[in-house]
CSV table of C-alpha atoms and ligand atoms in Angstrom, one decimal:
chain,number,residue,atom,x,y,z
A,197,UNK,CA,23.8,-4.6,14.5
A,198,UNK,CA,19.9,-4.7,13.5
A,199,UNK,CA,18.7,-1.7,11.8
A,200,UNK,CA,15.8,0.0,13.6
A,201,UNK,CA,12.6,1.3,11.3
A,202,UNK,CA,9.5,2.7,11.8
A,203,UNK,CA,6.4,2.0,10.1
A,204,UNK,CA,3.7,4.5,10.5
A,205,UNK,CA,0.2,2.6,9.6
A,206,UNK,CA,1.4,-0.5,11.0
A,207,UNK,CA,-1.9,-2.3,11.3
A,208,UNK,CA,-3.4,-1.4,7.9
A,209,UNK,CA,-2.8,-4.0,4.9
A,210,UNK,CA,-0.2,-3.0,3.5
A,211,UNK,CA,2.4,-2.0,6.5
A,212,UNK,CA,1.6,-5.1,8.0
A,213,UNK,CA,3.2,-7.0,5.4
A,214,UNK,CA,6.2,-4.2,4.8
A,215,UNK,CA,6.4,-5.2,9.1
A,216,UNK,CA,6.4,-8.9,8.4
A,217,UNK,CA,8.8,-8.6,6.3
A,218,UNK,CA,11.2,-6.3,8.3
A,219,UNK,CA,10.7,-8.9,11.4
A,220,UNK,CA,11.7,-11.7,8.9
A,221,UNK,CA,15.0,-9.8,8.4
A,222,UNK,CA,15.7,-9.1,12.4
A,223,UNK,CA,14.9,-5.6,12.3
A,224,UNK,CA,13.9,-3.6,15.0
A,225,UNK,CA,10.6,-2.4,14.3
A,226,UNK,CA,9.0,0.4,15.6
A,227,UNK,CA,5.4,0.6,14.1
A,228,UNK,CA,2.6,3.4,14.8
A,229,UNK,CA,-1.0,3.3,15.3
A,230,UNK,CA,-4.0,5.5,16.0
A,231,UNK,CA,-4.9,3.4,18.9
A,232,UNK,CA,-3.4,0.3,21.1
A,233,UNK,CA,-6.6,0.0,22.6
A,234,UNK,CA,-8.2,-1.4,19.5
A,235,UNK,CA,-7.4,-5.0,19.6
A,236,UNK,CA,-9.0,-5.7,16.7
A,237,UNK,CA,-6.3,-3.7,14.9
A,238,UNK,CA,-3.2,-4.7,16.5
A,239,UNK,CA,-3.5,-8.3,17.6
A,240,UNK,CA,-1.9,-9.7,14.2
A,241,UNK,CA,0.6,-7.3,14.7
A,242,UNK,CA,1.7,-8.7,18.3
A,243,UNK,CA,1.0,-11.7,17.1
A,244,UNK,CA,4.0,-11.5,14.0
A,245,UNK,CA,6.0,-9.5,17.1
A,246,UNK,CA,6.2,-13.4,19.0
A,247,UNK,CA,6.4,-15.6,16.0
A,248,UNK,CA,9.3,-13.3,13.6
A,249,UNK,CA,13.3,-12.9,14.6
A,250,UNK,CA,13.0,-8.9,14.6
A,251,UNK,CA,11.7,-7.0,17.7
A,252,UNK,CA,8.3,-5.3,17.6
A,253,UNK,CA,7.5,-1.7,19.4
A,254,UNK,CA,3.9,-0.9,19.3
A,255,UNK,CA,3.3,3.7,19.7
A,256,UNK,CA,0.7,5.4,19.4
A,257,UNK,CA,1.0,8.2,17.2
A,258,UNK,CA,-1.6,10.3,15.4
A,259,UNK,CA,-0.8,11.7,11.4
A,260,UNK,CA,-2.6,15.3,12.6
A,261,UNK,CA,-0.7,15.9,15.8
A,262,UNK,CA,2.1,18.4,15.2
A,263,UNK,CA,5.3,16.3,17.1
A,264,UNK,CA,3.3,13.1,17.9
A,265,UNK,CA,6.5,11.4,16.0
A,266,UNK,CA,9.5,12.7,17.6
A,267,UNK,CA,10.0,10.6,20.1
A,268,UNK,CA,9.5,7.3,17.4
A,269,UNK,CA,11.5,8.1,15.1
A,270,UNK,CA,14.6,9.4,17.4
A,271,UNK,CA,17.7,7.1,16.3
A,272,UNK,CA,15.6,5.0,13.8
A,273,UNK,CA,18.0,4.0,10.3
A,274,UNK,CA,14.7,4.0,8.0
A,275,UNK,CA,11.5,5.3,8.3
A,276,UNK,CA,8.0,3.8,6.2
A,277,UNK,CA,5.5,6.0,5.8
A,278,UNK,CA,2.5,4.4,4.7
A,279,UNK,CA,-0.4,5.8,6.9
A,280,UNK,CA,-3.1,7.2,5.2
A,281,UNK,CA,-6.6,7.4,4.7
A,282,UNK,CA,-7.8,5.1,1.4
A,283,UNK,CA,-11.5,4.7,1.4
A,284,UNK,CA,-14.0,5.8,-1.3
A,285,UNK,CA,-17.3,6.8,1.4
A,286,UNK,CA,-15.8,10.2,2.5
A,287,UNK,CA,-18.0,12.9,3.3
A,288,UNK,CA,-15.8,16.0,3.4
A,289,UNK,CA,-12.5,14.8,1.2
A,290,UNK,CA,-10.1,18.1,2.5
A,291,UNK,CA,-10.8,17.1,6.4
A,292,UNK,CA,-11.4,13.2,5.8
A,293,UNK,CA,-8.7,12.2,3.0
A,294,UNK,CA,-6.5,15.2,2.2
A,295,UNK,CA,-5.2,17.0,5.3
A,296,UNK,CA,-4.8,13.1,6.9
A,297,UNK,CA,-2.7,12.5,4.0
A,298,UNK,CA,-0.7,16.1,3.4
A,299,UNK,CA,-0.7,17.0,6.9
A,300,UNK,CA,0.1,14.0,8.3
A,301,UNK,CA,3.2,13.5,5.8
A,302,UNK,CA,4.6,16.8,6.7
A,303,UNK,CA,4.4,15.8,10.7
A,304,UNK,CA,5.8,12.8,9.8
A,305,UNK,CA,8.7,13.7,7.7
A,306,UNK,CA,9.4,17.1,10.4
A,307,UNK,CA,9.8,14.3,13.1
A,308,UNK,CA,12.6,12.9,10.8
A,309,UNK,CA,14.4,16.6,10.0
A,310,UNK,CA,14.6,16.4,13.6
A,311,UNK,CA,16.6,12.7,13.7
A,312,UNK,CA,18.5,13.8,10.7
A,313,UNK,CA,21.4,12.4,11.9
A,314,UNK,CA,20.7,9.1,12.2
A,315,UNK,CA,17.5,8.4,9.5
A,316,UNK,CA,19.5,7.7,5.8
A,317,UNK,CA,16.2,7.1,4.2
A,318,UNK,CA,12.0,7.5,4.2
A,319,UNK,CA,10.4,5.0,2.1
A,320,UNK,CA,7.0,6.5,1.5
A,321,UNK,CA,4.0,4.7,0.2
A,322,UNK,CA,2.6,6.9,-2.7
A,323,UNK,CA,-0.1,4.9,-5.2
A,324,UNK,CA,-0.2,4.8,-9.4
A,325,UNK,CA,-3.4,7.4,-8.0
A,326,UNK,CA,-0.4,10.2,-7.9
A,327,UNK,CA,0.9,8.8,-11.7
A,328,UNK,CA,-2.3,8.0,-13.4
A,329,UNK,CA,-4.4,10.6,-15.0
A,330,UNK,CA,-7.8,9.0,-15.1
A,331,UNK,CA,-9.6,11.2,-17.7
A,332,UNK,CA,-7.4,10.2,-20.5
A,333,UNK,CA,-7.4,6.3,-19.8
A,334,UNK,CA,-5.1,4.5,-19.0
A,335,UNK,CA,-2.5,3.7,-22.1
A,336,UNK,CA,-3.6,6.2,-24.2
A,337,UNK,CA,-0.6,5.7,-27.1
A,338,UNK,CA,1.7,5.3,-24.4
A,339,UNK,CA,2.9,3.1,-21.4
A,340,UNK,CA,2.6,5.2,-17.4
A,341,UNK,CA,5.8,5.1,-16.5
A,342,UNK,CA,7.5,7.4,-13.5
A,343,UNK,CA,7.8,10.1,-15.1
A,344,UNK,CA,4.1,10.8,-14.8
A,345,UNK,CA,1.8,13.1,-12.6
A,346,UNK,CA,-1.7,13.0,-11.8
A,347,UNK,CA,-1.5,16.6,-11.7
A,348,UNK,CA,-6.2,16.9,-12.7
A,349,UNK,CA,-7.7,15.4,-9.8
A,350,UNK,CA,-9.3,17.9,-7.3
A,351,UNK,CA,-10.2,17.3,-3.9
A,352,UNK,CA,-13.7,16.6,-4.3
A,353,UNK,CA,-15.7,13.3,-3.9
A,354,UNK,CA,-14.7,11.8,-7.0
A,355,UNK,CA,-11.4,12.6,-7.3
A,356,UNK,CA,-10.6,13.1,-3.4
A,357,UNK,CA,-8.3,10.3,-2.9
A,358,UNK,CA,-6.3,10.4,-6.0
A,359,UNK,CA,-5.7,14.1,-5.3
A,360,UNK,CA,-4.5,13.6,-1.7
A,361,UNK,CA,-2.0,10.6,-2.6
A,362,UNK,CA,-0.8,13.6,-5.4
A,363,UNK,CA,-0.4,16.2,-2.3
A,364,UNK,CA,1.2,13.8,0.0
A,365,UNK,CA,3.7,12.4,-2.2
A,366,UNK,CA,4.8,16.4,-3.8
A,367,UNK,CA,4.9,17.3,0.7
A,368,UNK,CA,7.2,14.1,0.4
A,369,UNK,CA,9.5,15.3,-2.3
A,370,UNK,CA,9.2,19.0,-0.8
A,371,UNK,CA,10.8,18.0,2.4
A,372,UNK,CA,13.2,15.7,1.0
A,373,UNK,CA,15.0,18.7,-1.3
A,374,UNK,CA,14.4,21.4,1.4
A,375,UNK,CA,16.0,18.9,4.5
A,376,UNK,CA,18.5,16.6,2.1
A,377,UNK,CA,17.3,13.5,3.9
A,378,UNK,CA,16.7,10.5,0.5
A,379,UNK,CA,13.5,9.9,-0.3
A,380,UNK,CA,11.8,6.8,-2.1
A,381,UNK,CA,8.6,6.1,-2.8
A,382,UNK,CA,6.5,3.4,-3.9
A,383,UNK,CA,3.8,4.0,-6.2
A,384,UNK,CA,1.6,0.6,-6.5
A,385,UNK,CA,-1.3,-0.4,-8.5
A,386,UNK,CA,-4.3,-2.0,-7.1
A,387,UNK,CA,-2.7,-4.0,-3.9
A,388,UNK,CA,-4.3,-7.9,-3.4
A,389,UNK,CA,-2.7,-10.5,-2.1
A,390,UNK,CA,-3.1,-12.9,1.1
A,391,UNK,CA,-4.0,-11.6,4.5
A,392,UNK,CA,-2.1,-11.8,7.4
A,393,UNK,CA,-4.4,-11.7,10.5
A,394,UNK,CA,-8.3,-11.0,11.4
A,395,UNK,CA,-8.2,-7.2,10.0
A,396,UNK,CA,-10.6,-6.5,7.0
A,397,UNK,CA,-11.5,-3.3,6.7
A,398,UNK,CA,-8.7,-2.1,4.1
A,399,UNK,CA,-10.5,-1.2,0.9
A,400,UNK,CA,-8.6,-3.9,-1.0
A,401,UNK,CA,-9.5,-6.4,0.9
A,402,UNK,CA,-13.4,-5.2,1.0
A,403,UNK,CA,-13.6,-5.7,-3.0
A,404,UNK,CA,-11.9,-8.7,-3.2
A,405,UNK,CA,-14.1,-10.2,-0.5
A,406,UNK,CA,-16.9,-8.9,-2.1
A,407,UNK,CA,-16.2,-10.6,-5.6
A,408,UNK,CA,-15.3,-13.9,-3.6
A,409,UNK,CA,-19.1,-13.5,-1.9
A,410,UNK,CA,-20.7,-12.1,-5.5
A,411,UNK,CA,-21.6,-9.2,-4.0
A,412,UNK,CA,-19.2,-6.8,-6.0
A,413,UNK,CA,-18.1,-7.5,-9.6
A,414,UNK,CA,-15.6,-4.0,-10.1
A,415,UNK,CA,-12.4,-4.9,-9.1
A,416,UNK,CA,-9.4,-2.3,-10.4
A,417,UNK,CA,-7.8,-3.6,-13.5
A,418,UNK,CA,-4.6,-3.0,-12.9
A,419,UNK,CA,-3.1,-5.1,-9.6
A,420,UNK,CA,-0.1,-5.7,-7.5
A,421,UNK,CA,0.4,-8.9,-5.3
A,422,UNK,CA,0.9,-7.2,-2.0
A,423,UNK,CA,4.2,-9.4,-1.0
A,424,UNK,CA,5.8,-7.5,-4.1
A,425,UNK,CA,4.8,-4.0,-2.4
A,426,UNK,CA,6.4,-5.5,1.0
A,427,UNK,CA,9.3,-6.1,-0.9
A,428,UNK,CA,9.7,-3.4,-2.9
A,429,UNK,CA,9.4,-0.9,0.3
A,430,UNK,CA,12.4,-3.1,1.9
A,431,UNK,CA,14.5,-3.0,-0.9
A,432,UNK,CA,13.9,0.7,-1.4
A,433,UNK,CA,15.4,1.0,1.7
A,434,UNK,CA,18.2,-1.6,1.7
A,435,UNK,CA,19.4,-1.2,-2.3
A,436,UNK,CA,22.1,1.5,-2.1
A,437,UNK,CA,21.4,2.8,-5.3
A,438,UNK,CA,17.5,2.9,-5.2
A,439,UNK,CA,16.4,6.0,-6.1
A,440,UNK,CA,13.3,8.2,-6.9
A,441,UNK,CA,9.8,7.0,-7.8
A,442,UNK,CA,9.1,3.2,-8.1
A,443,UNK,CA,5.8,2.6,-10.1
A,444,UNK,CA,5.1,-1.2,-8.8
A,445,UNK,CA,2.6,-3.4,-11.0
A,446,UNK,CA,2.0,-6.0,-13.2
A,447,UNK,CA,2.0,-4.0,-16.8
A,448,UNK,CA,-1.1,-5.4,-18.0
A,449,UNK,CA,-4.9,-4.8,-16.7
A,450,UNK,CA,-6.0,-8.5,-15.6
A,451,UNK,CA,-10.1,-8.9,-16.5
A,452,UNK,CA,-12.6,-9.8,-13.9
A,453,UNK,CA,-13.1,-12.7,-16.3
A,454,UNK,CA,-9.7,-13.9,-15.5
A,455,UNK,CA,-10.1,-13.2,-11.8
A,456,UNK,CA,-13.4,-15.6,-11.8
A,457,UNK,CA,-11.9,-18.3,-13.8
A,458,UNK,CA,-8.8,-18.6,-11.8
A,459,UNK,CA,-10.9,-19.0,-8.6
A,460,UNK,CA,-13.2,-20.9,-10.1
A,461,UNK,CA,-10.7,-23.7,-11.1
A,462,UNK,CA,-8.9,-23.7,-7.7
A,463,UNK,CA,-12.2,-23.6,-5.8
A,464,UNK,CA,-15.1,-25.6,-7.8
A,465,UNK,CA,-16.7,-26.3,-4.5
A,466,UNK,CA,-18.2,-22.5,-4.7
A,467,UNK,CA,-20.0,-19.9,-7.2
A,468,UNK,CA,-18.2,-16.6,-8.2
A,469,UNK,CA,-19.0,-13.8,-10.3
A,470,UNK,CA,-19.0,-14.6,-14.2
A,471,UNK,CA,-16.9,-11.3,-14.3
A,472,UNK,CA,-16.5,-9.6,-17.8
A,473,UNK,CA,-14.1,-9.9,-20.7
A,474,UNK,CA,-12.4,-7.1,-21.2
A,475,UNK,CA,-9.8,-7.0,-23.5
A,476,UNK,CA,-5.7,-7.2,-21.8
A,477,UNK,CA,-4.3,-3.9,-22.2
A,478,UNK,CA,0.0,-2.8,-21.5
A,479,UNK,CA,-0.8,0.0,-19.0
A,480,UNK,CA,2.4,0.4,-17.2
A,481,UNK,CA,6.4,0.2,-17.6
A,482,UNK,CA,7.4,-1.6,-14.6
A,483,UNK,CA,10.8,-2.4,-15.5
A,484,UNK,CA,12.7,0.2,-12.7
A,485,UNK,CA,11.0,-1.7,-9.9
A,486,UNK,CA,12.5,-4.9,-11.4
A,487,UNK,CA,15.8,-4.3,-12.8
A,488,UNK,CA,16.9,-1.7,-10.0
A,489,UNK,CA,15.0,-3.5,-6.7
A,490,UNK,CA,15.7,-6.8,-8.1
A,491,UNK,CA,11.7,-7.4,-7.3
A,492,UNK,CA,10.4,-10.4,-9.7
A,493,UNK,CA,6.8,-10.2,-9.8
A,494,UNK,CA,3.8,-12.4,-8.4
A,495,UNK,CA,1.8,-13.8,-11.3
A,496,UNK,CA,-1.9,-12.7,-10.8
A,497,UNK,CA,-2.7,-16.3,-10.0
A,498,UNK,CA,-0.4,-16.4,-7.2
A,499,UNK,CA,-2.3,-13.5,-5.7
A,500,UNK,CA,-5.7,-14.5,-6.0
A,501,UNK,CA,-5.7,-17.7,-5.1
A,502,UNK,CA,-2.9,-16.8,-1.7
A,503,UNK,CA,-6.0,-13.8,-1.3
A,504,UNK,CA,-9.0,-15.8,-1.5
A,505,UNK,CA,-7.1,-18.9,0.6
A,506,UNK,CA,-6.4,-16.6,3.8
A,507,UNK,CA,-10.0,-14.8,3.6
A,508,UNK,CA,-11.8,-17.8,2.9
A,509,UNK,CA,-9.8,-20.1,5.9
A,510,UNK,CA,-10.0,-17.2,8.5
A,511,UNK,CA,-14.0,-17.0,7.6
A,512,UNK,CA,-13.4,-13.2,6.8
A,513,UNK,CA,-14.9,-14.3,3.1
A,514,UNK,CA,-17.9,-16.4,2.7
A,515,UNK,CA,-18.3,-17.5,-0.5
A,516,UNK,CA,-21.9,-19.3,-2.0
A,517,UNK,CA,-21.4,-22.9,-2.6
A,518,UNK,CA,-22.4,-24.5,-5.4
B,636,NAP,N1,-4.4,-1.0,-1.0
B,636,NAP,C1,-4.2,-0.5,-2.2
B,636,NAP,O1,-4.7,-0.9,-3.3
B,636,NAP,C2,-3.2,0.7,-2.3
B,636,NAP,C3,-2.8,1.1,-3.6
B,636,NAP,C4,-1.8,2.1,-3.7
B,636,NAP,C5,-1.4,2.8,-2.6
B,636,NAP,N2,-1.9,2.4,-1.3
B,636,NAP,C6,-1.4,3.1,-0.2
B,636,NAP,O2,-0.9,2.2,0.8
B,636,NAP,C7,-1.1,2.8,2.1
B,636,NAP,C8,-1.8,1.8,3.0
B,636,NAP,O3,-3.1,1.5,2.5
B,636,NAP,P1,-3.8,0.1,2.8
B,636,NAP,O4,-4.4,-0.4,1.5
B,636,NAP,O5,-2.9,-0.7,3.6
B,636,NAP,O6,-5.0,0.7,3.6
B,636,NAP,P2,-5.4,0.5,5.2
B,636,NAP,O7,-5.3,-1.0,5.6
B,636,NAP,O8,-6.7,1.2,5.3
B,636,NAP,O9,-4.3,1.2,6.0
B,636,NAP,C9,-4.3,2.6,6.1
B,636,NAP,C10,-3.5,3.0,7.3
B,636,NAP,O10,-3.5,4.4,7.5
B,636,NAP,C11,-3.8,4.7,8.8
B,636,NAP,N3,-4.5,6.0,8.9
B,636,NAP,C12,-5.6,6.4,8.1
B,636,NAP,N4,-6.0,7.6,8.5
B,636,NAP,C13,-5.2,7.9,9.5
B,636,NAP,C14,-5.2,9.0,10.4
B,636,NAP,N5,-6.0,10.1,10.3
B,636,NAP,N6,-4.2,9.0,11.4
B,636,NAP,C15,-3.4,8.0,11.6
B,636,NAP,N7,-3.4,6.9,10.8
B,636,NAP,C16,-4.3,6.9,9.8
B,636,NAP,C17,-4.7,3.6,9.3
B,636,NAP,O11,-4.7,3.6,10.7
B,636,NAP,P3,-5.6,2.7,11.6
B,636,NAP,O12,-4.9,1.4,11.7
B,636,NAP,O13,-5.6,3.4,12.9
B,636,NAP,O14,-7.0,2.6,10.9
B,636,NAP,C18,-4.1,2.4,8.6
B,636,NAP,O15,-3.1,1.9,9.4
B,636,NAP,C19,-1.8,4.1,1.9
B,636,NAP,O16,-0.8,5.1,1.9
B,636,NAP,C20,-2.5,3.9,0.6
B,636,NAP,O17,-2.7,5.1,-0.1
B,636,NAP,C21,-2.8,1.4,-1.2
């Protein structure tokens, strides 16, 4: 019989590929939004719903409603959490970034104590933001690996996103030791990677189509092809012996030199960004993502050029011809 999960975020970037990738399977997918009214958000998801072998539910469900998840998650196998807020223009970082992401993770995951019985495992999206200590650098003397916390950032403008995925993911870990129900999560790295659909507002896709249209040139330096996060969230729940935190990148920074050339070759017709030359540094161990998922890595290539394909052909990206 077909496993039933629900996504929570389903429209945003990266749940819409974990739900691809579930439908590909013949799951029964359940997936949450804010709102069905907004068309905008949800057609590509209805759209994967007719096309895919699984079955496709779409609720609405909002992160700050105490109970808004009961009823979802009732009888579901798995449960992906990956809503939450990631934008940089916040005004107030507690009400617009934090208590979405803390908040919501604890009405999530009280939805599941309540299914108990049938949920074996949430697969929650955390980011290398919870791992990464940004005032040291990254790969001072030594590789990030699982084992660290971004335990500095406070929940102010600068640092209000990094704190909130640190909050969310320690509510995750909280529950799953209080209520005994497995917990997983995923920590990636910058996510790029093609689009599926007509959405474009994640902030991942806003950079990248900014450096496609030379109108941003900072692009983070260390990356993850999106299909590998997809992957890596399935597998997390499907691997019997997956376990713990999974930090999911490549392991070395990729230059915005690199970046330009790569698009430059594959698309000569247009200009892009000169990009800088920064020197390749080993940032990250990402051997348990490989060895205990089985996940084998997108080279950066791959991503770019699948990233700037889908935003160029669906005329989300405009890039300056030459
Ligand atoms: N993209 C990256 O580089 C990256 C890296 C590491 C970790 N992550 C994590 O991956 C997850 C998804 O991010 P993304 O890049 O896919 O961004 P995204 O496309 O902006 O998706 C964010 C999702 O969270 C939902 N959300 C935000 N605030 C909410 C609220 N108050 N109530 C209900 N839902 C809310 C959004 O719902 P609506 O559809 O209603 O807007 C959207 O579905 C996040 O947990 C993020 O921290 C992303």
């Amino acid at each position: 019989m077909a496993y039933t999960a629900v996504v929570t975020g389903a429209s945003g970037y990266v749940a819409t590929e974990v739900v691809k990738q579930l439908l590909e399977k013949g799951y029964n997918v359940r997936g949450t939004v804010r709102s069905l009214s907004s068309k905008d958000k949800v057609e590509h998801l209805e759209l994967l719903g007719q096309a895919l072998p699984g079955k496709l539910t779409l609720h609405e469900a909002d992160l700050l409603k105490p109970g808004s998840f009961d009823e979802i998650v009732k009888g579901a196998d798995f449960v992906f959490h990956t809503a939450s807020p990631f934008f940089r223009d916040v005004q107030d970082p507690m009400k617009d970034l934090v208590e979405p992401a803390v908040h919501g993770t604890q009405n999530v995951l009280s939805s599941v104590a309540k299914s108990k019985d049938t949920v074996k495992k949430v697969i929650q999206t955390s980011s290398f933001a919870a791992i990464v200590k940004t005032s040291k650098g990254p790969s001072n003397g030594k590789l990030y690996t699982e084992e660290d916390w971004n335990d500095e950032s406070k929940p102010d403008k600068e640092g209000g996103y990094r704190y909130s995925k640190t909050a969310a993911e320690e509510a995750g870990w909280k529950f799953s030791k209080k209520e005994g129900v497995p917990l997983i999560t995923i920590n990636p790295t910058f996510v790029l990677g093609p689009v599926v659909g007509k959405r474009a507002d994640a902030t991942s896709i806003i950079d990248f189509k900014g450096f496609i249209e030379g109108t941003n040139t900072n692009i983070m330096p260390w990356q993850i092809d999106v299909r590998d996060i997809g992957r890596a969230h399935v597998a997390a729940a499907e691997v019997p012996s997956a376990q713990g935190r999974y930090l999911t990148s490549h392991s070395s920074t990729v230059s915005t030199k690199t970046l330009s050339d790569i698009l430059s070759k594959r698309f000569p017709q247009y200009k892009f960004p000169a990009g800088e030359d920064a020197p390749v540094k080993t940032v990250i161990d990402n051997s348990k993502v490989q060895k205990e998922l089985g996940i084998k890595l997108h080279e950066p290539a791959e991503t770019y050029i699948d990233m700037a394909t889908t935003l160029i052909s669906t005329g989300i990206a405009k890039p300056v011809p030459k």
